[in-house]
Each structure stands twice: as structure tokens, then as C-alpha cells.
Short mmCIF file of C-alpha atoms in Angstrom, two decimals:
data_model
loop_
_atom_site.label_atom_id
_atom_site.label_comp_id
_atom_site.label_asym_id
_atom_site.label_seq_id
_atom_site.Cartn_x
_atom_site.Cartn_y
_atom_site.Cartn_z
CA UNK A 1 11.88 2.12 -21.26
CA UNK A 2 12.08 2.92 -25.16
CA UNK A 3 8.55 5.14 -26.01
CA UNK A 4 6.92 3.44 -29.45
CA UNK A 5 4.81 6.25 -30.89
CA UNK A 6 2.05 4.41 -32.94
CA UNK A 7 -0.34 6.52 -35.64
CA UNK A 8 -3.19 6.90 -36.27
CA UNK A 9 -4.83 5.91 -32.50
CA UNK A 10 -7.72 4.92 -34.93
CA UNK A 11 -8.94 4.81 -38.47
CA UNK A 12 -11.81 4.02 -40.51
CA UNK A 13 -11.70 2.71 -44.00
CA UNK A 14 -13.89 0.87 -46.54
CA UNK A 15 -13.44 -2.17 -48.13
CA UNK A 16 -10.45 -2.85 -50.50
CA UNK A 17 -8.96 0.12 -49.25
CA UNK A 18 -5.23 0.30 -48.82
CA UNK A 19 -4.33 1.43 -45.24
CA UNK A 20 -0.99 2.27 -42.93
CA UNK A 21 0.10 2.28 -39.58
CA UNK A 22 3.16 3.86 -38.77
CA UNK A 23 5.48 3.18 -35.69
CA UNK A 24 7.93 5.48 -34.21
CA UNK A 25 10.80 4.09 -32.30
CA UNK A 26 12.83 6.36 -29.74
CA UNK A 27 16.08 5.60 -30.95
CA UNK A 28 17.18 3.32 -33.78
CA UNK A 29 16.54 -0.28 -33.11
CA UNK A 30 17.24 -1.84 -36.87
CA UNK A 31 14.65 -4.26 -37.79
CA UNK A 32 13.81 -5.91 -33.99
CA UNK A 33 10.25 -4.61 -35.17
CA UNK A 34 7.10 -6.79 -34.74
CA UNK A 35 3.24 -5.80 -35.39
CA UNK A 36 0.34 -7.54 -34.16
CA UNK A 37 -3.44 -7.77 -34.59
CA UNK A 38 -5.79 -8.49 -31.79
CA UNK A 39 -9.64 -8.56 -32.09
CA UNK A 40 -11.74 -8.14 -29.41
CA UNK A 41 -11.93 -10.61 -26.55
CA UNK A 42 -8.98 -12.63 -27.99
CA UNK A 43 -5.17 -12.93 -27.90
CA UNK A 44 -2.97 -11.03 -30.42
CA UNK A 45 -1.78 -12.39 -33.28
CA UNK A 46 1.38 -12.36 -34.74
CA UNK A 47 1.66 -10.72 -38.00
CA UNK A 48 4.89 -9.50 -38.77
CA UNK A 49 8.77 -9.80 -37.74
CA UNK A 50 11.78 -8.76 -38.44
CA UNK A 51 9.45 -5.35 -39.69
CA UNK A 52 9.28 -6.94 -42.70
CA UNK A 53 8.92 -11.19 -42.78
CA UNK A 54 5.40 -12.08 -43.14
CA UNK A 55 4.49 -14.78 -40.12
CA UNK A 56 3.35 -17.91 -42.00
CA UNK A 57 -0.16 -18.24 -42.32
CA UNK A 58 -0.89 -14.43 -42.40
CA UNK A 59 -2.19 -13.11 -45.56
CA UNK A 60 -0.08 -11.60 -47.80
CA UNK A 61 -2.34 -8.44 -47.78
CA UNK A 62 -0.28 -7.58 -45.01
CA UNK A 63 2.73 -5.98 -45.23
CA UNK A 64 5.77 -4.57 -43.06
CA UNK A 65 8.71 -2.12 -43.62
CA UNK A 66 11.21 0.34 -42.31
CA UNK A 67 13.81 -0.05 -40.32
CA UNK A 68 15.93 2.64 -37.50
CA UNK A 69 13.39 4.41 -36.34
CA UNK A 70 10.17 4.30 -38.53
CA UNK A 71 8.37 1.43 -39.26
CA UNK A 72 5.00 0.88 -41.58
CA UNK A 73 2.52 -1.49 -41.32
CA UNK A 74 0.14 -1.47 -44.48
CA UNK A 75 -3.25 -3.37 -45.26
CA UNK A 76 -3.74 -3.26 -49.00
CA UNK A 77 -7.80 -4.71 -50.30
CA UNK A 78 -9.18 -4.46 -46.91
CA UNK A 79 -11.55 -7.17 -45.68
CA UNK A 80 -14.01 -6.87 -43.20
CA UNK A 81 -12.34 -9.21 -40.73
CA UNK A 82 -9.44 -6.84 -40.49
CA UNK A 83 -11.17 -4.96 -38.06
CA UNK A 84 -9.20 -4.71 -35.09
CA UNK A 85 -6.87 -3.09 -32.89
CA UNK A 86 -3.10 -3.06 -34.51
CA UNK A 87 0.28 -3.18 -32.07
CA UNK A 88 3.72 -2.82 -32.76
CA UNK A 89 6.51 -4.11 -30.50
CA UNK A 90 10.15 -3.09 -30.26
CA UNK A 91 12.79 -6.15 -28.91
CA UNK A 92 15.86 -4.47 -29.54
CA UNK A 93 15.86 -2.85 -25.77
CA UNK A 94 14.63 -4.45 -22.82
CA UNK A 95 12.15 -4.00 -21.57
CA UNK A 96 10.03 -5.00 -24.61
CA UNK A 97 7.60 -1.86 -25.48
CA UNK A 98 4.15 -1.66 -27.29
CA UNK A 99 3.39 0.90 -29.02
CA UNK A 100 -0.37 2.00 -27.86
CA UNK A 101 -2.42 0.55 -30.39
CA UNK A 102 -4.41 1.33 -33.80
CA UNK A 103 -8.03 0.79 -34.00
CA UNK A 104 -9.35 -0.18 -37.13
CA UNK A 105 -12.69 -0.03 -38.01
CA UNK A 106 -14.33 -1.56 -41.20
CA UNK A 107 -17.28 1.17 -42.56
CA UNK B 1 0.16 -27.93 -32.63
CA UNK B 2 1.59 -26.45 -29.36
CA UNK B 3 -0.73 -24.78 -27.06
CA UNK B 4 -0.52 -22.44 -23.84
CA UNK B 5 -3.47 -22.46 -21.44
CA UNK B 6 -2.90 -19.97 -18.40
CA UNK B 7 -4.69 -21.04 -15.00
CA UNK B 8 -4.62 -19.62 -11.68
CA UNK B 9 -7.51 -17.62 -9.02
CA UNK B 10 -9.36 -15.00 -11.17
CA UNK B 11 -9.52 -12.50 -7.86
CA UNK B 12 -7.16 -11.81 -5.56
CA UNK B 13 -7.20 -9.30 -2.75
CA UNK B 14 -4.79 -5.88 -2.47
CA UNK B 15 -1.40 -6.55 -0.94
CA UNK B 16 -1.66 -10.32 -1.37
CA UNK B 17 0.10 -12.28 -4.22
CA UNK B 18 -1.24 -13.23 -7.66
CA UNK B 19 0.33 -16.67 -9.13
CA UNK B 20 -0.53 -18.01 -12.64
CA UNK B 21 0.30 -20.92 -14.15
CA UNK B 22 0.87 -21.59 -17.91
CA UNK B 23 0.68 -24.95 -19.14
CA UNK B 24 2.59 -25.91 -22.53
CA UNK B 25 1.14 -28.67 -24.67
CA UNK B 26 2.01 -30.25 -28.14
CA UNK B 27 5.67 -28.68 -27.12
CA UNK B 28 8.55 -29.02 -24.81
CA UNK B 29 9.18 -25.85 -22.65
CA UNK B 30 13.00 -27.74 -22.70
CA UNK B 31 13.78 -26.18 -26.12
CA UNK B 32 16.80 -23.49 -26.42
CA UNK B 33 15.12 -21.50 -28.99
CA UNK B 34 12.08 -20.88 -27.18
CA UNK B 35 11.78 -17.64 -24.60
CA UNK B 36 8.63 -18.54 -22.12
CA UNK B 37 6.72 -14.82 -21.10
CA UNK B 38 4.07 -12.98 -19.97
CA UNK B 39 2.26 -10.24 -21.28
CA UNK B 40 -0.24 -8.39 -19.19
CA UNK B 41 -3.39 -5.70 -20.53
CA UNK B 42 -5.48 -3.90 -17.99
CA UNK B 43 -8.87 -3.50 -19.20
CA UNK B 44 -9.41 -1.53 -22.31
CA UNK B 45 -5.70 -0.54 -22.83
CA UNK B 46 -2.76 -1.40 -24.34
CA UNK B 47 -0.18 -4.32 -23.96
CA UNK B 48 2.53 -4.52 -21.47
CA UNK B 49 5.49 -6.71 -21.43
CA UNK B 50 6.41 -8.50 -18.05
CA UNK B 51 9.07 -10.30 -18.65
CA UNK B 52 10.38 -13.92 -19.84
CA UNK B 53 11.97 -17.44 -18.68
CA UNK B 54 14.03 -19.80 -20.87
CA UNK B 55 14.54 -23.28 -19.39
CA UNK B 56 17.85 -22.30 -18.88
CA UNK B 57 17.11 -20.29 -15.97
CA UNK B 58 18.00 -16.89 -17.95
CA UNK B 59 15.14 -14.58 -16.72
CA UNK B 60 14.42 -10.66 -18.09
CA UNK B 61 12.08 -9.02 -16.62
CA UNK B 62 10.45 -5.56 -16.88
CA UNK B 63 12.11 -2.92 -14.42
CA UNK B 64 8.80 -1.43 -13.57
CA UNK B 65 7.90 -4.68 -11.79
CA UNK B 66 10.99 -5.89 -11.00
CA UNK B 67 11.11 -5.66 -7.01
CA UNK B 68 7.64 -7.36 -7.09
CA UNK B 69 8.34 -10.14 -10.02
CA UNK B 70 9.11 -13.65 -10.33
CA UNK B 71 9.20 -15.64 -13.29
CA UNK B 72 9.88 -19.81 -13.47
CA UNK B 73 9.85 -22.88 -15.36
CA UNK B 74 9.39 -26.37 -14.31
CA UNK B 75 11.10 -28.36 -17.15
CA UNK B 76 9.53 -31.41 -15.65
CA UNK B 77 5.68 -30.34 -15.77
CA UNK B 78 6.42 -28.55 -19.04
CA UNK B 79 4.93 -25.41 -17.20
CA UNK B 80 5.93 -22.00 -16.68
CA UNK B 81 4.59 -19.36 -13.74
CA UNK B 82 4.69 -16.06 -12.67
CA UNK B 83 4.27 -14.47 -9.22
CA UNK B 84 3.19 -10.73 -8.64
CA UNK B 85 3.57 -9.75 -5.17
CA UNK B 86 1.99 -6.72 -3.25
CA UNK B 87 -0.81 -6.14 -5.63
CA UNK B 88 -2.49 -3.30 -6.21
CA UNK B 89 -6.03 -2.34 -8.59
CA UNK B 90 -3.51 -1.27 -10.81
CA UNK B 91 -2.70 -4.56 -11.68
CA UNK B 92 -5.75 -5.91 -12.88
CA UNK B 93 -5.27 -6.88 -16.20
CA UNK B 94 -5.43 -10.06 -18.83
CA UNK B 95 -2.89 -11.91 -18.29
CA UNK B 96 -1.19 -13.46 -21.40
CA UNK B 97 1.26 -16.73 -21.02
CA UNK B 98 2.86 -16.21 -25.06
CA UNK B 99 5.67 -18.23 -26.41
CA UNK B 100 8.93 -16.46 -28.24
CA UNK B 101 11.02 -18.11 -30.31
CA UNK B 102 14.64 -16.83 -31.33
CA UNK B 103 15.00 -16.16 -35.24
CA UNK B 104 18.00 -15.17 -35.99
CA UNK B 105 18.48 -12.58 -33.30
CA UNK B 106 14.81 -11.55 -33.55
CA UNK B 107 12.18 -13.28 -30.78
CA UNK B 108 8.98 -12.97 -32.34
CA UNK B 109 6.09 -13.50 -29.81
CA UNK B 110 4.35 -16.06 -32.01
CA UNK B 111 1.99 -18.26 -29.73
CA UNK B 112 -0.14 -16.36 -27.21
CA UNK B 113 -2.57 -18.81 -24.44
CA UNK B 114 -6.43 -17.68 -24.76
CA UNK B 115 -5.68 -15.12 -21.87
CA UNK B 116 -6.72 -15.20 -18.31
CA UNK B 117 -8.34 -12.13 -16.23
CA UNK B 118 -7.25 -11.23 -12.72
CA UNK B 119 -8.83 -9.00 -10.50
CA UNK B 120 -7.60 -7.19 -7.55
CA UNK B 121 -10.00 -6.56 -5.39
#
């Protein structure tokens, strides 16, 4: 199964901040790229596709790029209900892999 | 507003077989655009693909759990199930019933059910 390499495992930040996750793919896999957010106790959330097309309804504080092999997830004005743990899946190969997760905390 | 609600026993004993069901509302399971999966996450850790169903019959599923996998949909019921056989601790986990939907040649996993815990034990 393709390894995703996710960074930071966590981060901290304050409000309005601008943050990024970065996702490392084991070989290239063009844009099949998605991220998601899940709080705790609840499903994720689809936030991103295509590593770049914002899901409808997400806020456009969110943002995706990269494609190959490196991928970027970035928060820009923080709020405090972005606190949560941050995924990125690949699709190109089956099996479909997660990459291991990004905790966010708020300060 | 379509809707995925998994159901099925919350414990189930070592070697024995878990079954969950995941019922599809405000939706038709019958829909060529739509890929019908589970996801799986063991307490505290990360996500884990299992594999997916269209109503087709085309199935994928995840090699690691392959010999002990099945995955089905019953067009009629507008439901979709997956059996785990031989069960260990190890697979105690939420289990996630989640909808993809083909875009292009992305699949997006864009409607997730609330989530359901299983237990081996």
C-alpha cells in the first residue's frame, strides 16, 4: 500500500494565524489528493478534492495545492472551531491510504 | 439531503463475525456515480480504508483484509453491508459507512454516516 507521510503530527497556533499541512505521497499520484477534518467524536469531513477544489460549503479559508508527490493544505485567519485533527487521502492507488493525521490545536 | 446511518451488534466475540449494515436515505444506492464504502478507525488512531461496493457489483477492497472481507449492496433496501470474519481485538474500531462519488476521475469521500463502534471482545 502507497505510505502518505503527513507533517506536522500536531501544531498549535493562535487565532488568525495562517497554518499548513503538508502531505507526502510515495510515488506521484497527480491530483487524486483529498484532505479532511474530523473533530472529536464525529465523522470526517470533506474539505478538499482534486488537492485543490474547495468541497461546497467549506470555507474558503481553506485551501489545497500541489500535485505528484507533495501536497499542502493551508488554514489562513484561523478560527477557533478549526481545532481538529487534519487527514489527507491518496485515490490514485488502491488501496486508498490516509496519511496519519494533524492535530490542531487552537491556543 | 442524503443520509447514511450504520447499524449492527456493538460487541462481538474473537473469531466470530462482525456484520454492519448501512442504511442510505434521501438517495438511491442505484446511482452509477456513487462508490458505497467503509472506513474503519481503531480507537485513538488514524483512518483506514476497507474497501467499496457500487450497485454494479464492482467491489475493491483493501488487500490487508481481503481473505476476511465482504462487501454488498441490496439495490432493493437501498442498503449496503460489510462482513469481517475471524475477528480479532485488533479490529475494534469505528466503523464508518461514507458515500464516494466519481468527479471526473476523482471519488471524493463526501458523505460519512455518524459512525458506529465495534468491540471485539
Amino acid at each position: 500500500a502507497m505510505q502518505m507521510t503527513q507533517s506536522p503530527s500536531s501544531l498549535s497556533a493562535f487565532v488568525g494565524d495562517r497554518v499548513t499541512i503538508t502531505c507526502r505521497a510515495g510515488q506521484d499520484i497527480g491530483k487524486d489528493l483529498s484532505w479532511y477534518q474530523q473533530k472529536p467524536g464525529k465523522a470526517p469531513k470533506l474539505l478538499i478534492y482534486a488537492a485543490s477544489t474547495l468541497q461546497s460549503g467549506v470555507p474558503s479559508r481553506f485551501s489545497g495545492s500541489g500535485s505528484g508527490t507533495d501536497f499542502t493544505l493551508t488554514i489562513r485567519s484561523l478560527q477557533p472551531e478549526d481545532s481538529a485533527t487534519y487527514y489527507c487521502l491518496q485515490e490514485f492507488n488502491y488501496p486508498c491510504t490516509f496519511g496519519q493525521g494533524t492535530r490542531l490545536e487552537i491556543k | 439531503q442524503v443520509h447514511l446511518q450504520e447499524s449492527g451488534p456493538g460487541l462481538v466475540k474473537p473469531s466470530e463475525t462482525l456484520s454492519l449494515t448501512c442504511t442510505v436515505s434521501g438517495g438511491s444506492v442505484n446511482n452509477n456515480i456513487f462508490y458505497w464504502s467503509w472506513i474503519r478507525q481503531p480507537p485513538g488512531k488514524g483512518l483506514e480504508w476497507i474497501g467499496y461496493v457500487h450497485y454494479s457489483g464492482n467491489i475493491n477492497y483493501n488487500p490487508s483484509l481481503k481473505s476476511r472481507l465482504a462487501i454488498s449492496v441490496d439495490t432493493s433496501k437501498n442498503q449496503f453491508f460489510l462482513k469481517l470474519n475471524s475477528v480479532t481485538a485488533a479490529d475494534t474500531a469505528v466503523y464508518y459507512c461514507v458515500r464516494a462519488y466519481r468527479t471526473g476521475t476523482f471519488r471524493p469521500l463526501d458523505i460519512w454516516g455518524q459512525g458506529t463502534l465495534v468491540t471485539v471482545s
